[in-house]
Structure formats: C-alpha cells, structure tokens
XYZ file of C-alpha atoms in Angstrom:
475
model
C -49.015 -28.232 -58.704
C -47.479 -30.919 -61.050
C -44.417 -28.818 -61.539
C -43.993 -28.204 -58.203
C -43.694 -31.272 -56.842
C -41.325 -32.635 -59.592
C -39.032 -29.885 -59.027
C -37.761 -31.724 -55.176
C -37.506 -34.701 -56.837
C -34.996 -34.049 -59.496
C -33.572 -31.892 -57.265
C -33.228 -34.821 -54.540
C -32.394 -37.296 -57.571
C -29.227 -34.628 -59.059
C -27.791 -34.677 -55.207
C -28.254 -38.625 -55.046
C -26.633 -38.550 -58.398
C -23.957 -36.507 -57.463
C -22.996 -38.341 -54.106
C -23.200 -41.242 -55.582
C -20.115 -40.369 -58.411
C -18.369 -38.414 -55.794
C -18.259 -42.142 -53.718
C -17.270 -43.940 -57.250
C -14.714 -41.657 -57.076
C -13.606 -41.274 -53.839
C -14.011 -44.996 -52.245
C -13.298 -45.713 -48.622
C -9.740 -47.248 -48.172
C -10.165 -50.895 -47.465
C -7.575 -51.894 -44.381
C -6.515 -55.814 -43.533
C -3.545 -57.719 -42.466
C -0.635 -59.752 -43.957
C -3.579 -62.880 -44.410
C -6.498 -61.074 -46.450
C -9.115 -62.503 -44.598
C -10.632 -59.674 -42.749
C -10.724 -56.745 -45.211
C -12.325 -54.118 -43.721
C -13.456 -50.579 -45.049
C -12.565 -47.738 -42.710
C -12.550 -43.846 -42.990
C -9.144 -43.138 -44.051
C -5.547 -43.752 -43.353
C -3.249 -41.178 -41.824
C 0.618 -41.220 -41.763
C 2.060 -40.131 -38.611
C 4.950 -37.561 -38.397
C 5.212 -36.119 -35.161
C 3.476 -35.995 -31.733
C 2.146 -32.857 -32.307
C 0.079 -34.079 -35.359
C -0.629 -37.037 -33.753
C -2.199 -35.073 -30.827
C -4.660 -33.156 -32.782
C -6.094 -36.068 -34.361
C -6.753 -37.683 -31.086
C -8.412 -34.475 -29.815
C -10.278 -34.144 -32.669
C -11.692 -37.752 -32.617
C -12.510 -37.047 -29.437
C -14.336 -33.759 -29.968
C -15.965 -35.793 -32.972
C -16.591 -38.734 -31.287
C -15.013 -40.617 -34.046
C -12.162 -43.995 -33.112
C -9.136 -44.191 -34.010
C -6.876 -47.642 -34.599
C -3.074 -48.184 -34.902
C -1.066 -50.188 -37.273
C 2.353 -50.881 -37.800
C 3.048 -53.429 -40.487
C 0.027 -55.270 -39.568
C 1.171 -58.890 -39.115
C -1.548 -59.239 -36.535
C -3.983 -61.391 -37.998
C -7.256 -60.623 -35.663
C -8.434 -57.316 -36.473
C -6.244 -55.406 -33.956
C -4.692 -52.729 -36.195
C -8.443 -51.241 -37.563
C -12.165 -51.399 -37.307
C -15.327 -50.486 -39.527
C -15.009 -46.673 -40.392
C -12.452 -46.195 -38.209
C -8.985 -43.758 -38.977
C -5.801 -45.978 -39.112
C -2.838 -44.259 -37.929
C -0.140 -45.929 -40.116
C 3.143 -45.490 -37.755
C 5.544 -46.700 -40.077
C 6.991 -43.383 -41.062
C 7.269 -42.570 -37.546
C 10.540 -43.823 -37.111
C 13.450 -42.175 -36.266
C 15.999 -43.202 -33.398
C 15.915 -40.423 -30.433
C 18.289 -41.116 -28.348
C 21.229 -43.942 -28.180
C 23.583 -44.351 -25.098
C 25.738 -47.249 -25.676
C 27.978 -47.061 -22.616
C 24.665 -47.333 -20.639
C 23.412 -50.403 -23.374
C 20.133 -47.951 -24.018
C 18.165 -46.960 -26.670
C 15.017 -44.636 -27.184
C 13.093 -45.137 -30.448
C 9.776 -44.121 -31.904
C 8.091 -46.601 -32.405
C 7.623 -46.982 -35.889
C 11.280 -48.407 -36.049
C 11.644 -51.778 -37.173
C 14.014 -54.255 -34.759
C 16.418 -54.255 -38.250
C 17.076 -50.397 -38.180
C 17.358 -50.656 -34.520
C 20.290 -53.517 -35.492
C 21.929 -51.651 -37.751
C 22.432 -48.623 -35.238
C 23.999 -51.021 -32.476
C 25.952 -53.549 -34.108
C 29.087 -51.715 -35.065
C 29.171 -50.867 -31.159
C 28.954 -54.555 -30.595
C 25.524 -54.411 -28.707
C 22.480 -56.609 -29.453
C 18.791 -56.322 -28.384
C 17.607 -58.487 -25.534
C 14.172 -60.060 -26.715
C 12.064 -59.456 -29.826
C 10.722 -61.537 -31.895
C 12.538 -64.399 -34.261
C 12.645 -61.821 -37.270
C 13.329 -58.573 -37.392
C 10.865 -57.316 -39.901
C 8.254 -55.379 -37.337
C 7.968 -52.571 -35.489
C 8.961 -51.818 -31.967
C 5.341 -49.977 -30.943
C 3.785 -53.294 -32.710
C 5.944 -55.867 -30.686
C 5.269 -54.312 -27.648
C 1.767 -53.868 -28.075
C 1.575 -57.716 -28.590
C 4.094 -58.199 -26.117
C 6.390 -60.447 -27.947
C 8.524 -63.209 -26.689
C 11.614 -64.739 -28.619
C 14.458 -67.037 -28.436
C 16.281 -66.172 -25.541
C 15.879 -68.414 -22.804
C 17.457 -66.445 -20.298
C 14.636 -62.743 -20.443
C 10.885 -63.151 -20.103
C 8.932 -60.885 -22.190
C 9.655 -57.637 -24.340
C 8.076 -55.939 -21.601
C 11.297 -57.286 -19.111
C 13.442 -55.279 -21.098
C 11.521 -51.856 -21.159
C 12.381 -49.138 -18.939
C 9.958 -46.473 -20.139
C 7.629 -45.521 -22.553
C 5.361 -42.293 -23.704
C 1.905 -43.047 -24.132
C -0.612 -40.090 -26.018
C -3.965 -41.117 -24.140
C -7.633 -41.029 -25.351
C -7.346 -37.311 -23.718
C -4.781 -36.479 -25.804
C -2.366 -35.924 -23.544
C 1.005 -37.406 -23.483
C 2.510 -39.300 -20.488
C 5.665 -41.241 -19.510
C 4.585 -44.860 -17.989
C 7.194 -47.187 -16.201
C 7.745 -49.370 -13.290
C 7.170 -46.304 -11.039
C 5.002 -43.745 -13.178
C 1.776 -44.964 -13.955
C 2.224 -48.549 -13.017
C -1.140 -49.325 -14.181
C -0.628 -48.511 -17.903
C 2.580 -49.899 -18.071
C 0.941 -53.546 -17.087
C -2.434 -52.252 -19.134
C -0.421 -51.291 -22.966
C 2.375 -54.178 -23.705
C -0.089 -56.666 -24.472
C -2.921 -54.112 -24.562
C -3.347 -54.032 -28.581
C -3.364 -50.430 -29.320
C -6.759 -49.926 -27.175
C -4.964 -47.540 -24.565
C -3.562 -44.707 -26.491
C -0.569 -44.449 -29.588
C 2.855 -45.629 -28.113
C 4.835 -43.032 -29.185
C 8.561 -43.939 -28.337
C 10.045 -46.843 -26.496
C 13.153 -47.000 -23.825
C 14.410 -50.139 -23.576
C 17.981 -51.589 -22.125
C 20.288 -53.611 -24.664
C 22.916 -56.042 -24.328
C 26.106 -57.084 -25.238
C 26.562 -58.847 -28.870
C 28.140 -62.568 -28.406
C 29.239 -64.839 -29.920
C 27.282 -68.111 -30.266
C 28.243 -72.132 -31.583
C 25.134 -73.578 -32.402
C 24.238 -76.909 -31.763
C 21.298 -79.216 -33.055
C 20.346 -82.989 -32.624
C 17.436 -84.720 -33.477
C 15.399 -86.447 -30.712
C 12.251 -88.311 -29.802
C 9.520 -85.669 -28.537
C 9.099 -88.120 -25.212
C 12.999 -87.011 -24.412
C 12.132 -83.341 -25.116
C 11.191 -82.060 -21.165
C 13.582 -83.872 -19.665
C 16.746 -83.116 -22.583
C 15.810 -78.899 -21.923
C 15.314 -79.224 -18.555
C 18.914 -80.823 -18.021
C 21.066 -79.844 -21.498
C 19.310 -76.209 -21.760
C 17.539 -75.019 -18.933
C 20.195 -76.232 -16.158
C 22.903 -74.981 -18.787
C 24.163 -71.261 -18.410
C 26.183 -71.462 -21.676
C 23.044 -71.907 -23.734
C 21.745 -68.344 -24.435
C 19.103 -69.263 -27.021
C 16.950 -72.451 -28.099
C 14.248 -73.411 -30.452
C 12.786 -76.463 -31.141
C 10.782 -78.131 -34.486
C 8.218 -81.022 -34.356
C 7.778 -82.931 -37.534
C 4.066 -82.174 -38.955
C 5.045 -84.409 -42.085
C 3.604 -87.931 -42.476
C 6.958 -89.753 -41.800
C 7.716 -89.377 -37.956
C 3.906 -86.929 -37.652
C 4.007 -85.529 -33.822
C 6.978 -87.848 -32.850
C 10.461 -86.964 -34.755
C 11.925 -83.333 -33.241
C 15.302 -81.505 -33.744
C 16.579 -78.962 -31.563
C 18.778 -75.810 -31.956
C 21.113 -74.669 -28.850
C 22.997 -71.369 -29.209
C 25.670 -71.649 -26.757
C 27.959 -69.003 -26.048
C 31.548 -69.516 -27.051
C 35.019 -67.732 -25.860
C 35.820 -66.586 -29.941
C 37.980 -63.994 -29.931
C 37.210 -62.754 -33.182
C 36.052 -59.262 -32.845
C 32.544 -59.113 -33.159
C 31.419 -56.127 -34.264
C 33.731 -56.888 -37.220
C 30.628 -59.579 -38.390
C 28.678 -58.048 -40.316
C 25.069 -58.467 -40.040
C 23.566 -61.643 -42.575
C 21.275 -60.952 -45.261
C 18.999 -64.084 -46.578
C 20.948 -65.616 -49.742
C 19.418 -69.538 -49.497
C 15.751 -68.165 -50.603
C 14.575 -70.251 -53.701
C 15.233 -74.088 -52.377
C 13.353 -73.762 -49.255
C 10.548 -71.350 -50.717
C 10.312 -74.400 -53.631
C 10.025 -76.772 -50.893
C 7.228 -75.122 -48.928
C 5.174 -74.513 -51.870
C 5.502 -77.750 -52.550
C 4.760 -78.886 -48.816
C 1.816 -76.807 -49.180
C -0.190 -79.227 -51.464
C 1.317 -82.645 -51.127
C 2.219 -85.364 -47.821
C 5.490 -86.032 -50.749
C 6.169 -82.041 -50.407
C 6.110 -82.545 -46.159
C 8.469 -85.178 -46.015
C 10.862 -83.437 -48.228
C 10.662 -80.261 -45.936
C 10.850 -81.725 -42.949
C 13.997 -83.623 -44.566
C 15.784 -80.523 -45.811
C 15.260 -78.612 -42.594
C 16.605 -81.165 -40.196
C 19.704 -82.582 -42.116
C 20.332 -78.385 -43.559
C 20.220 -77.651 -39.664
C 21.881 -80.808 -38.428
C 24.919 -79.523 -40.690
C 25.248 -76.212 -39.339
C 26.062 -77.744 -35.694
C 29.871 -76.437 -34.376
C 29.282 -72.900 -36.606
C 29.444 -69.899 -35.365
C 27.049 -66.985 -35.472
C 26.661 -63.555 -33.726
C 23.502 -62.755 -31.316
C 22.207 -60.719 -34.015
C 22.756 -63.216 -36.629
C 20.332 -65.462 -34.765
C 18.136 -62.527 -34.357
C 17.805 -61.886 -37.931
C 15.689 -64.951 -39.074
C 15.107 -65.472 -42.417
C 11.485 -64.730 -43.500
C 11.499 -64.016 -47.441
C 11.230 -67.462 -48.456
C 7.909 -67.633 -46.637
C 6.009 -64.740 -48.328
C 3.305 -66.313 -50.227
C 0.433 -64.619 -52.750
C -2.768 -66.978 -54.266
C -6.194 -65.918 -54.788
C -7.750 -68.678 -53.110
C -5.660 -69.436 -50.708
C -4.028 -67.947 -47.322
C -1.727 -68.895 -44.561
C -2.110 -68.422 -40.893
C -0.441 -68.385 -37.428
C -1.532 -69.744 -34.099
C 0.231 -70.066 -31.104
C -0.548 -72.091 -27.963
C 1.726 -72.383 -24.439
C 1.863 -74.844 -22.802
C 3.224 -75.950 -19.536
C 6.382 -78.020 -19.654
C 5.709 -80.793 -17.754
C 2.158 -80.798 -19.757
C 4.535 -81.449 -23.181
C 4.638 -84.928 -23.653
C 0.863 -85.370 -22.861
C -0.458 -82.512 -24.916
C 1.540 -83.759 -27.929
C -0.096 -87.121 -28.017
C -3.277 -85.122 -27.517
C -2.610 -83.100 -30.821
C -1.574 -86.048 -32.868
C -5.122 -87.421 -31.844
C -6.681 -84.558 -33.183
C -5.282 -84.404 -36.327
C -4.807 -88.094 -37.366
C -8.892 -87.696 -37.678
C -9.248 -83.740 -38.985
C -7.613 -82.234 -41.964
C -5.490 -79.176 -41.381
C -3.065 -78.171 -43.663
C -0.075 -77.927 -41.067
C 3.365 -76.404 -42.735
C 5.114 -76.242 -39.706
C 5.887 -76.231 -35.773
C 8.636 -74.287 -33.974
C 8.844 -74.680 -29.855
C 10.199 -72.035 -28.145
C 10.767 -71.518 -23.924
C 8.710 -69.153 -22.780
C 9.621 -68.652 -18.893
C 6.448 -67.449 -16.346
C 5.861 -63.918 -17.233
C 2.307 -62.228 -15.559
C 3.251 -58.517 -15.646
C 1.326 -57.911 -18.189
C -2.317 -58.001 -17.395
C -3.437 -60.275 -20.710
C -0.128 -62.310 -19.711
C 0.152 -65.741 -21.892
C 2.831 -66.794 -19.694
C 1.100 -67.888 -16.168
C 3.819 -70.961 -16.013
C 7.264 -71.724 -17.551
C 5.796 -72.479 -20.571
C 6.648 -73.860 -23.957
C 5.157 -72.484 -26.870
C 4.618 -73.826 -30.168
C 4.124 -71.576 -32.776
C 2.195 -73.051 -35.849
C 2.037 -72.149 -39.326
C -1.740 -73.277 -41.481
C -2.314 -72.977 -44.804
C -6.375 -72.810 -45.646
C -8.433 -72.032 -48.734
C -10.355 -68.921 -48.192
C -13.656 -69.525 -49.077
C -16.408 -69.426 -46.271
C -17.023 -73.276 -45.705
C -12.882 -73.876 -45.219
C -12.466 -70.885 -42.823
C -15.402 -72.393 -40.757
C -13.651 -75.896 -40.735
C -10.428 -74.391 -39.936
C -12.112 -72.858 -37.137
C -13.672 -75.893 -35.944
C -10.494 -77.765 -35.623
C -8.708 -74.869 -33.952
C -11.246 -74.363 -31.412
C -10.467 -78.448 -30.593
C -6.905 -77.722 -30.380
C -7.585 -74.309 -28.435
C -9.446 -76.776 -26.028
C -6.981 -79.636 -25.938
C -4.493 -76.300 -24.318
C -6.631 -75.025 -22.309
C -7.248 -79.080 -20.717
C -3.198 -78.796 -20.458
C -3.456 -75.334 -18.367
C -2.189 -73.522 -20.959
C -3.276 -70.553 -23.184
C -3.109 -69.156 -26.726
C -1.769 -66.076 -28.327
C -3.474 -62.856 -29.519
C -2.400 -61.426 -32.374
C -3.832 -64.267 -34.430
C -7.430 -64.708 -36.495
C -10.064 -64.647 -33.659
C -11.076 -68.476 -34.202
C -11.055 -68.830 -30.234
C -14.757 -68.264 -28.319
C -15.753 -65.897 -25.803
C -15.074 -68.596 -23.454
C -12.388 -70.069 -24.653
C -11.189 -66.410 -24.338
C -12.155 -65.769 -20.846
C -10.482 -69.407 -19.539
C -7.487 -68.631 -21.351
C -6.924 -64.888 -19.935
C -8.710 -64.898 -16.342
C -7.955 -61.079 -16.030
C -10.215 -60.048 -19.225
C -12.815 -58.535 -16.876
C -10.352 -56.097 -15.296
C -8.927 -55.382 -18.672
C -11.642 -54.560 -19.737
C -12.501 -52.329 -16.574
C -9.281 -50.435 -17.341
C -10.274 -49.307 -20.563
C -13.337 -48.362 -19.441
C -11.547 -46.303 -17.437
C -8.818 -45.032 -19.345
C -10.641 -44.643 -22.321
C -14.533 -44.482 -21.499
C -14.912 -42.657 -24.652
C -13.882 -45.960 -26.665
C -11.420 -43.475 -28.568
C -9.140 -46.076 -29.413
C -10.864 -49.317 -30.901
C -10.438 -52.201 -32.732
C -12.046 -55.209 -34.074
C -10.619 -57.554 -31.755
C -11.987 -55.676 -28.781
C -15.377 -55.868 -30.695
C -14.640 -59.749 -30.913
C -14.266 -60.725 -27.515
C -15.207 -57.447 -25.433
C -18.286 -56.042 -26.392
C-alpha cells in the first residue's frame, strides 16, 4: 500500500522538478519602456515581417483567447506598448517604404519606419514632413498612435496630415480607414494606443522643404501671450516656434527665451543641405548631469542654453534641420535613478495665470525639474481622446526621480497637484506618460473616455488588443 502511494508522489515531485528547470531555463521575457519603472513579464515577443504573419497571430489570439500589445520603440512611459502575459508585437523590423510620389508630396510607409528614414527618402527631392514630433527617433505607427503634435505652428495634429491608413482588426481582417472609409476608426486609432488593431502602413501628405532664419530673444513669461499672439501667431513668415521657461533657481518660472523659425527667400538650393547629424554632444550632456543633482548645475544649464541659442539668431537652417532635434545628449543610465516626461496644455490666455500657479507649487514641493519647452498646440478634437479642446500651449516637462517606492509615490503626489492646477486652467495632460494621473483626473481631462471606451467594446469586445494603460484607467 506504502509503495503505492509513494509512487504518485515522486512521480508528481520529478514533473514539478522538471517544470520547474525547464522555467529556469526558459524565463518569460520581461517588457518596459525607455524609464524602467514598469517592468513587466509577458508571454513572448514577436518580430513582425509581413501582414500575412501578422494576421495569423491575431487569429490565433483570438481562437486562443490570448491579447496581444504593440510596441514600437517604446518611449511611451504608461504601460501602452504591453501587459502581464501578454505577446508584444515588436514593429520595428516592419519597416520598409511602399510607395513614394513626390510630384503629389505623398508617402506610404509601414509603420515601423522611423520619421529619420522617412527624411532621408525625401530630402534629396527637397520635400519635408508636415508634423511629427521634435526628434526624429520614433516610429510612424507609434506617433500616430499617440497622436503627436510638433513645432509647426501652422498644422494641428499628425492626424491633419494623414490621408489613409490600413488597420488589421481584432477579427483579423485588414481594412483601409480615412476621412470617408470607416470614419469611426480613423477618429478611434490616432490617439487610440494600440487598443484597436496593428496599424500596418500609413499615407500621409508631405510638404515642401524651406528654408528657415531662426530667431530667439529672451523675455519675461508675463509678455509671453501677448509677444506669440502678435510676433508669431499674427505672423505668416514664422513657420515654427518653441519656447523654454527657466526651472533653475535664478529667474525659477519667470525668465523665458523663445525660438522663431521664419521662412526666408535663400536661394541656395536646398536639397543641396544635407541633413545635420548631432556633433555638440558632451558639453550639454556634462551640463545636464550636472543639473541633475545640483541648483549650481541649473543655473549653468539654463545659462548655456539661452546665450548657445541667443547666438544662433540670423542662421539659417532647413525644415528638416529643425526637425531633426538633437536627443543623444539626453540618454541617461543609473541604477537608482530615472527620468520622466509629462506634458500638460494649457489654454493661452490661461498662461500667465497657470505659471504663477506652478511656481506656487513648487517653491513648497521638491521635484527634480531639468527642463520646460512650450510649444503651440492649435484646437485639434478629431481625435476622440483629443488633448487639444482649445488653442493651447503645451509645456512639455522633463523629471528626474529616484526609483525607489517612497520617491515614485512623492513624485506622484506632486504631479497629481500640478495635473490639478491644469485641469483648474481648462486644460489637459498627455498620454503616453507614467499613469500618475487618477481615474478622475482622467475622466475631467478627456470627457469622451466613456465613448472610447464604448468603441472598443465594440470593435474589439474580445479585448484582443490590450494594454496596461487601458487596465489603468478603463477597467
């Protein structure tokens, strides 16, 4: 009887044995994004290469009942490329550029291609691309899932410069949305965070390369709504603008320079120019390390940037010089410490106000602020989670935290104040960023959540295609 029963157990015991070596061996792939804090263990990890491939795997999730996620280089901070035990479709390798009509100024990419291939096609033809972000390190699928904004003060979103895209659905089928076909989805995916099917290529209208003069000054913030309403705004010559707000102790919330980029009649030809590559790397990366642990290390940014950019006034640069932002000297590694984005809009006539709101915050809280940029963000609401429900300005911020429990949960703390001091202004925040913002804070800041959320309900009812910011603020 003895023998009997000890035969099942070392049986049982052998296969717990084994499983347990075969998961020492074979460990789930861990997934997070460019700030570390949200590592995540999912299923696995699969490369796209085609549509065809792509389809099966969707039908096969779906026969499975399995999700799926999408990532592109994963600069969204929040959770939005994976998801516990989900599959990541990396669509990096899925990249190639279809189709390229530069008479008609239009291009048709998967979109896996980054906005710097996509540069490299059109510049000798002396085209440039309408609106994508300030650098050109991501992915076109990943932009317009976030549905970026950038400098240009003269186009709206990404979104007003697509004509078409194909969308593989939780069905697996693959469909062509526009203006006209499918109205719904095109509204429901730019800004839709990969939770309506894999964006598989992109058609979007280009424009003619220029050339720009740029032009900064330095200014009190008070002067700042009424100086871009009358010197930018009012100005047709002034294609692109950007704006910084000093976050160092010397002029904190007060000192601002600006940067016009007004169009010029050069006759150079411009497709000669070729396109920049970053050279000035180690001063400014030297500087913003040092920024990053000292009030000394602020001021001496903050000087550098304004008199370095004060300089360049009366040069000249190409559209897709401007477009090509330099980002290496900002790429930062430490064990214990991480760096973060948040972004918050604004209305313009709200600026001067909110500001002085801000600087109240944080004269009595301690956030590690690096840095402020302003951009112009004009009223945008065709996307359904639209950040843009006025002309709105918004500041993009750069935080640098300690990653240990306690400091995330004071980071959040103070965020959710300044989330609240935007949403007191009318404004709203950004998505792609860590999920420090409530469910309420959410909700007041994108009225049209419910019907979202209806839509993929519809569209996907299934839950195919999830992610953990869905899981955040939807479920």
């Amino acid at each position: 009887m003895k023998r009997i029963i000890i035969f099942p157990v070392i049986v049982l015991y052998m296969a717990a044995f084994s499983w347990s070596v075969w998961q020492y061996q074979h460990p789930k792939p861990i997934s997070s994004d460019q700030s570390k804090l949200l590592p995540t263990r999912i299923k696995q990890v699969r490369s796209a290469q085609s549509p065809d491939e792509l389809t099966d795997w969707i039908r096969q999730a779906k026969r499975n009942h399995e999700t799926i996620s999408i990532a592109g280089l994963q600069h969204s901070q929040g959770g939005h490329t994976y998801l516990a035990d989900t599959t990541v479709l990396d669509m990096t390798n899925y990249d190639m550029i279809l189709d390229y009509a530069p008479k008609q100024r239009r291009i048709t990419v998967q979109s896996g291609v980054t906005w710097a291939e996509i540069q490299q096609r059109i510049q000798p033809d002396g085209l440039a691309i309408q609106v994508m972000q300030s650098q050109n390190i991501f992915t076109v699928g990943g932009a317009l899932s976030v549905n970026v904004h950038g400098r240009d003060i003269r186009y709206g979103s990404l979104l007003d410069t697509v004509e078409s895209f194909r969308l593989l659905n939780a069905d697996g089928h693959i469909v062509n949305v526009s203006r006209t076909e499918h109205p719904d989805l095109f509204r429901l995916v730019p800004g839709g965070y990969g939770l309506f099917g894999v964006i598989l290529d992109v058609t979007f209208k280009l424009t003619e390369d220029e050339w720009y003069t740029e032009q900064t000054i330095a200014l009190d913030y008070r002067e700042y709504p009424t100086y871009f309403q009358q010197r930018v705004l009012d100005d047709a010559d002034v294609r692109m603008h950007i704006g910084r707000i000093s976050v160092a102790p010397d002029g904190f919330f007060k000192e601002m320079y600006v940067t016009n980029y007004r169009k010029t009649d050069r006759t150079i030809p411009i497709e000669d120019e070729p396109l920049k590559q970053e050279t000035i790397i180690a001063l400014p990366k030297a500087l913003l390390g040092l920024s990053r642990y000292s009030e000394f290390g602020k001021n001496q940014l903050w000087s550098f940037q304004k008199s370095y950019f004060l300089k360049q006034s009366g040069t000249f640069q190409s559209r897709n010089n401007v477009m090509r932002s330099d980002s290496a000297f900002m790429d930062y590694t430490s064990p214990s410490r991480t760096e973060l984005l948040q972004e918050y809009f604004v209305p313009v006539e709200s600026f001067v106000p909110y500001i002085d709101q801000l600087r109240s915050i944080l004269t009595t809280e301690e956030l590690n602020v690096l840095n402020i940029t302003i951009r112009y963000v004009e009223r945008d609401e065709s996307a359904v989670l639209s950040y843009a429900k006025q002309d709105m300005f918004a500041l993009v911020w750069l935080i640098n935290t300690e990653t240990d429990a306690a400091s995330i949960r004071q980071t959040k703390r103070i965020v959710q104040k300044l989330i609240d001091a935007t949403l007191d202004h009318h404004g709203s925040y950004y998505l792609p960023y860590y999920p420090f913002a409530t469910r309420a804070q959410f909700q007041q800041a994108y009225p049209k959540a419910a019907s979202f959320q209806a839509a993929k309900q519809q569209y996907d009812p299934e839950a195919i295609f999830m992610n953990q910011f869905y899981i955040d603020y939807f479920k």
